[in-house]
Short mmCIF file of C-alpha atoms and ligand atoms in Angstrom, two decimals:
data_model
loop_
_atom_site.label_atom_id
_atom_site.label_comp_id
_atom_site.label_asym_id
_atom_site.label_seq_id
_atom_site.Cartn_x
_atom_site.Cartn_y
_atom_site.Cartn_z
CA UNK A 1 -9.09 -14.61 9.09
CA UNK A 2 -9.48 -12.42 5.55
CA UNK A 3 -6.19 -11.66 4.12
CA UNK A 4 -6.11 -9.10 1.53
CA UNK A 5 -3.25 -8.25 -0.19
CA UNK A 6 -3.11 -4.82 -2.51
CA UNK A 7 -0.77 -4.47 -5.19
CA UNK A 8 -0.16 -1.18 -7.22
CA UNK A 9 2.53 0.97 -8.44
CA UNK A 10 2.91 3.79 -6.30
CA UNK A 11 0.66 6.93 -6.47
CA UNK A 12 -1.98 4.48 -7.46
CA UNK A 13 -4.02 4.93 -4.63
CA UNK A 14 -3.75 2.03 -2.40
CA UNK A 15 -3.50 3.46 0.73
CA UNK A 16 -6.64 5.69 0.44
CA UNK A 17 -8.83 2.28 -1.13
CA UNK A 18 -7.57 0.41 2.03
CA UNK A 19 -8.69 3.03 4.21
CA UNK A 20 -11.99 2.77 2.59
CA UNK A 21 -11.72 -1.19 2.85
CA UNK A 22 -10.94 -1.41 6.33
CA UNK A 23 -14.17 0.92 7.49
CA UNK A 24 -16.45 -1.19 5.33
CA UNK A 25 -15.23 -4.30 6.22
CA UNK A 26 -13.45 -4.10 9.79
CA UNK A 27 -10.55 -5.32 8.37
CA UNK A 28 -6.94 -3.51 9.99
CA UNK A 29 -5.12 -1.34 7.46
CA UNK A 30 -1.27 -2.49 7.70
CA UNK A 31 1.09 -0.41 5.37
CA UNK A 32 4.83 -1.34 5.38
CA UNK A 33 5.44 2.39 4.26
CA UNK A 34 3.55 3.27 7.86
CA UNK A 35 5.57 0.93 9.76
CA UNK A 36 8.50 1.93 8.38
CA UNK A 37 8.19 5.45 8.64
CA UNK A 38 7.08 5.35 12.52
CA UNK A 39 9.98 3.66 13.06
CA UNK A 40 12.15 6.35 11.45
CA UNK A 41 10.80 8.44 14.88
CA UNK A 42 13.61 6.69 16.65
CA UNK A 43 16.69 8.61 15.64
CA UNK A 44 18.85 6.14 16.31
CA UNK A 45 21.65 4.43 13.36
CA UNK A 46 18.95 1.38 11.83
CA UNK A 47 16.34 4.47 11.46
CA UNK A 48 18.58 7.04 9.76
CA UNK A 49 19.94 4.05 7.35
CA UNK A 50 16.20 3.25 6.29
CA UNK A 51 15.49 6.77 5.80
CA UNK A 52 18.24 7.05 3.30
CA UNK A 53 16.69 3.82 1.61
CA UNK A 54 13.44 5.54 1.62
CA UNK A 55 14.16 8.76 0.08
CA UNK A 56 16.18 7.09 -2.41
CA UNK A 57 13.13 5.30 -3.98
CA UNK A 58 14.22 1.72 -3.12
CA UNK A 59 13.36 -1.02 -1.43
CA UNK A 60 14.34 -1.54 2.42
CA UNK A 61 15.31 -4.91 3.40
CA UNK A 62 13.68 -7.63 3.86
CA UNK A 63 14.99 -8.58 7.26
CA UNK A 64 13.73 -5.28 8.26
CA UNK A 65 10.02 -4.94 6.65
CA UNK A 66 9.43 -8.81 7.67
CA UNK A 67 10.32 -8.01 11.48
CA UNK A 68 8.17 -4.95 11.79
CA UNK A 69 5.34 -6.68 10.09
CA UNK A 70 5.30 -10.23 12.21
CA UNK A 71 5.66 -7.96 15.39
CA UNK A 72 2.31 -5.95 14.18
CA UNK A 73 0.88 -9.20 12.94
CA UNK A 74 1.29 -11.08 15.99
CA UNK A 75 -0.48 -8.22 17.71
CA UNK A 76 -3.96 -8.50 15.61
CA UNK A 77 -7.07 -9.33 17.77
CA UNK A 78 -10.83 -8.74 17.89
CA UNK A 79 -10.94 -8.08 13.79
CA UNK A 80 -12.44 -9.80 10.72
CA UNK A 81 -9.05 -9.78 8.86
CA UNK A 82 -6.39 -7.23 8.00
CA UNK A 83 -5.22 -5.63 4.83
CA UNK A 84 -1.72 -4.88 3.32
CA UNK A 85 -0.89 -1.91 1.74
CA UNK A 86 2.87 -2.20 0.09
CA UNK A 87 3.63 -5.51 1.30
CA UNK A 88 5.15 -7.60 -0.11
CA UNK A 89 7.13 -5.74 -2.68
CA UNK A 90 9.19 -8.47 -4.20
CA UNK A 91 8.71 -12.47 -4.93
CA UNK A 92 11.59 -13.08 -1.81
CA UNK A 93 8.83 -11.64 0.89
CA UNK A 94 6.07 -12.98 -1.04
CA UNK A 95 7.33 -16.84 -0.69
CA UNK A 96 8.09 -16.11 3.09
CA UNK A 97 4.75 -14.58 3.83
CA UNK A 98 3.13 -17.68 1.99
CA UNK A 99 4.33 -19.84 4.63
CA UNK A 100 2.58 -17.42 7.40
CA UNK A 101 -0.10 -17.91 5.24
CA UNK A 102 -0.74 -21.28 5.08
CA UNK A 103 0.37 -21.39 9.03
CA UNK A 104 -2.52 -19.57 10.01
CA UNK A 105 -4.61 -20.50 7.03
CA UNK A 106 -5.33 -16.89 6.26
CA UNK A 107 -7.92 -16.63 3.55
CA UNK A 108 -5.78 -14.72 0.66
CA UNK A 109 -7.55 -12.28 -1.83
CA UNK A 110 -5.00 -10.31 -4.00
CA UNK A 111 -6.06 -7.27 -5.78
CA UNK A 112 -4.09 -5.54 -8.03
CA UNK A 113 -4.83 -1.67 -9.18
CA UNK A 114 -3.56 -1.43 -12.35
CA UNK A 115 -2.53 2.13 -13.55
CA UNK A 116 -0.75 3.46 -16.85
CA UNK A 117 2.74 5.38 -16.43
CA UNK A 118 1.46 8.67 -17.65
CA UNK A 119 -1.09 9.21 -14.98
CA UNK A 120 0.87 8.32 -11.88
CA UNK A 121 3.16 10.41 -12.94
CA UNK A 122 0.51 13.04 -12.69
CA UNK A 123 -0.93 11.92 -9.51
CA UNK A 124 2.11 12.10 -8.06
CA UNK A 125 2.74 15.67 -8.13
CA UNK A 126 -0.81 16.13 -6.74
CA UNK A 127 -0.54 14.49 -3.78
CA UNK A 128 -0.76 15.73 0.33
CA UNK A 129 -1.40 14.53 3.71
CA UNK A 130 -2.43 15.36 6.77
CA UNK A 131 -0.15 15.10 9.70
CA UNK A 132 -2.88 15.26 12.20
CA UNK A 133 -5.51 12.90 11.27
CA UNK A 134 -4.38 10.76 8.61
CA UNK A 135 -6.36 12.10 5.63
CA UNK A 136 -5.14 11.83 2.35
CA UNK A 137 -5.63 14.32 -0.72
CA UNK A 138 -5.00 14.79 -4.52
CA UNK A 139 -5.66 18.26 -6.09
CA UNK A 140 -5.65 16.33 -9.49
CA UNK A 141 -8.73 14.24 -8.47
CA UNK A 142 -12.16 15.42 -8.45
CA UNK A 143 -13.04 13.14 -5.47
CA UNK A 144 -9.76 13.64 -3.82
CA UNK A 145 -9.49 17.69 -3.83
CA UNK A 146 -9.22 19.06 0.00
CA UNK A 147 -12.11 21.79 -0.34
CA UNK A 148 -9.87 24.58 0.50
CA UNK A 149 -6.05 24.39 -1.01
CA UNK A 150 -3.84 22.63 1.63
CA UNK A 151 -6.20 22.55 3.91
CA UNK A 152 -7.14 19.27 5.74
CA UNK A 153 -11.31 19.35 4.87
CA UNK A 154 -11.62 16.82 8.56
CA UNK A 155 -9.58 18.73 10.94
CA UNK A 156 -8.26 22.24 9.36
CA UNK A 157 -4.53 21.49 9.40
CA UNK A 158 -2.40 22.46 6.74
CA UNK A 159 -1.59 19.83 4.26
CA UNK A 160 2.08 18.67 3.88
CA UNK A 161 3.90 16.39 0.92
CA UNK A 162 5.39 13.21 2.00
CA UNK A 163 9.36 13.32 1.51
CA UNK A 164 9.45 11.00 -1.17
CA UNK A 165 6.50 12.60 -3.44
CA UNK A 166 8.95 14.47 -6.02
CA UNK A 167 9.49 13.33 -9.64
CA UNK A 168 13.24 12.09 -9.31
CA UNK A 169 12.34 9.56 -6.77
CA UNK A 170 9.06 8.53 -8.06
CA UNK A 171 11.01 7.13 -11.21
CA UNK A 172 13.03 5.21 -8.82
CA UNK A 173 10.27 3.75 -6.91
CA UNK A 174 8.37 3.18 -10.31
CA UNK A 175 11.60 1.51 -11.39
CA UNK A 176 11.99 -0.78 -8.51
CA UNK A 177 8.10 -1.17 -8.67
CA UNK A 178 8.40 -2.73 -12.37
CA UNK A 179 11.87 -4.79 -11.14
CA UNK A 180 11.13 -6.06 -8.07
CA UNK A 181 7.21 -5.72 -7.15
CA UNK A 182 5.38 -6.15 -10.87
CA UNK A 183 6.82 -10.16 -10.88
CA UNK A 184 3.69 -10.79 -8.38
CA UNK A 185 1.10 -10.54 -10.97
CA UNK A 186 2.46 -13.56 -12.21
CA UNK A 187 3.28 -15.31 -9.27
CA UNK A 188 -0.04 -14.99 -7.12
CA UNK A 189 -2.57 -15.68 -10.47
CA UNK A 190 -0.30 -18.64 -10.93
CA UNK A 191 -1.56 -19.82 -7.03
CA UNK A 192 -5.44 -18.07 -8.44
CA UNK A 193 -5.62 -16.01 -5.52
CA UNK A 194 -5.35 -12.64 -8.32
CA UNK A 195 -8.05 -9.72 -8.96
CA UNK A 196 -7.59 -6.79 -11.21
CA UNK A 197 -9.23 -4.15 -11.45
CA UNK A 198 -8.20 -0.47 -13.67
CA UNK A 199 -7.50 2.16 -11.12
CA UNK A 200 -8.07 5.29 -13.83
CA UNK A 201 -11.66 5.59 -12.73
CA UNK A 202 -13.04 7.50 -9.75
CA UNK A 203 -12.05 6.76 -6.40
CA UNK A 204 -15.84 5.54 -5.51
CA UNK A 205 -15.84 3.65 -8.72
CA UNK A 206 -12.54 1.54 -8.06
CA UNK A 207 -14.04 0.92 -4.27
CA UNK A 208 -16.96 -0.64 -5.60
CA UNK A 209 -15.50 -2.83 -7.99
CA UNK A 210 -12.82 -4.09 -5.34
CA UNK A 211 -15.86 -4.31 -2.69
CA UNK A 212 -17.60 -6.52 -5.45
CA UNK A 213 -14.50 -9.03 -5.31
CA UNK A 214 -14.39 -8.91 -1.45
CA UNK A 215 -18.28 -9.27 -1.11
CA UNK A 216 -17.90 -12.36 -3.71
CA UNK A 217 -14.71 -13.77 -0.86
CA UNK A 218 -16.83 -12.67 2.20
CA UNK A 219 -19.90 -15.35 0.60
CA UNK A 220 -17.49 -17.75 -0.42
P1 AMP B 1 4.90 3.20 0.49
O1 AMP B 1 4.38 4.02 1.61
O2 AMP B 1 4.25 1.84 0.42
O3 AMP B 1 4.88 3.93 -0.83
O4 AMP B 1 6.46 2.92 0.81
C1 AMP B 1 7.39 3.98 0.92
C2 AMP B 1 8.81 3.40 0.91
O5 AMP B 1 8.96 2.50 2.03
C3 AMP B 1 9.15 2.54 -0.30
O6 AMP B 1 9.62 3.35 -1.39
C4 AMP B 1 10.25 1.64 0.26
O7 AMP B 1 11.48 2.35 0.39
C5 AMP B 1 9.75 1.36 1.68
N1 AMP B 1 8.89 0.15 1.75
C6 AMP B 1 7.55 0.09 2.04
N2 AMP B 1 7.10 -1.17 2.03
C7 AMP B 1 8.18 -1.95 1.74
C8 AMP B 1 8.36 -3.36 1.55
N3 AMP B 1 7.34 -4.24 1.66
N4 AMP B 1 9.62 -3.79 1.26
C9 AMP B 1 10.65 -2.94 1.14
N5 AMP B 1 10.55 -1.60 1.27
C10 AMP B 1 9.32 -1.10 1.57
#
């Protein structure tokens, strides 16, 4: 089964190159920011302690993130592989999910989007969501503009920010993204399972050259 794993700072624009991925390729699109945040729906003591983790910028714990994501893994059927957006996010998960790795012999592509400071922070500011269907937007990129303000362009609902989108905790999440997540460049080009590709171009232009490196796996 194809395994790939995306790696980015945050505002990079992972999530909306996996959705892209995942069409193209049938591959599932399995964020650990998604998981976590349906499970926040419960409203119970574990949900309103990660959403206190979450807003702050850091990292939930690993306990946590691995459960959800073995109970999601364990469900996968009927698909050419799956993709992970945000996972892992420090070299602790990345040694345990190795060992899933190798026990299912997943076929492992890593790509990592790299993006300067200065325009995340940017990006950042820019971003929305849709509520209803999904879609994600950036008014600071051409490709990514809704086509009327706030407005979702697929189903007309208005666009909202997600919690955590707001200059104070972006630094933290950049922060813990350089402590804890950046480490993985190293550690997955030292097993040569690493890609990079610059994520300052277009949105079409960054999903070709990351379809290049999948087409080049998909042959191998
Ligand atoms: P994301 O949607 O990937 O930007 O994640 C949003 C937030 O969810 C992060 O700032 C973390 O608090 C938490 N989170 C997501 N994935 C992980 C992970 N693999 N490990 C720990 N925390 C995570």
């Amino acid at each position: 089964m194809k395994n790939i794993i995306l790696i980015a700072p945050p505002a990079a624009g992972k999530g909306t190159q996996a959705k892209l991925l995942c069409d193209k390729y049938n591959l599932v699109h399995i964020s650990t920011g998604d998981l976590l945040r349906s499970a926040l729906n419960n409203n119970d003591s574990l949900s309103l302690k990660i959403k206190e983790i979450m807003s702050s910028g850091k990292l939930v714990s690993d306990d946590i993130v691995l459960d959800l994501l073995f109970n999601k893994l364990e469900k996968l059927e009927n698909t050419n592989g799956f993709i992970l957006d945000g996972f892992p996010r420090n070299i602790n998960q990345a040694k345990l999910y190795l060992d899933l790795v190798n026990k299912f012999n997943y076929d492992l592509k890593v790509i990592y989007i790299n993006v300067p400071l200065n325009v995340l922070q940017n990006r950042i500011l820019g971003r929305s969501f849709c509520l209803n269907c999904g879609n994600s937007y950036n008014e600071f990129i051409d490709d990514l503009k809704p086509k009327v303000d706030g407005v979702c362009d697929k189903c007309g609902t208005t666009l909202i920010k997600r919690e955590d989108d707001n200059v104070q905790t972006f630094e933290k999440r950049y922060d813990e993204y350089i402590k804890e997540t950046y480490p993985l460049i190293e550690f997955f080009d030292n097993i040569n399972v690493l890609n990079e590709v610059s994520g300052e171009d277009t949105v079409s232009e960054i999903f070709s050259k990351i379809s290049a490196i999948i087409d080049g796996c998909l042959n191998d």
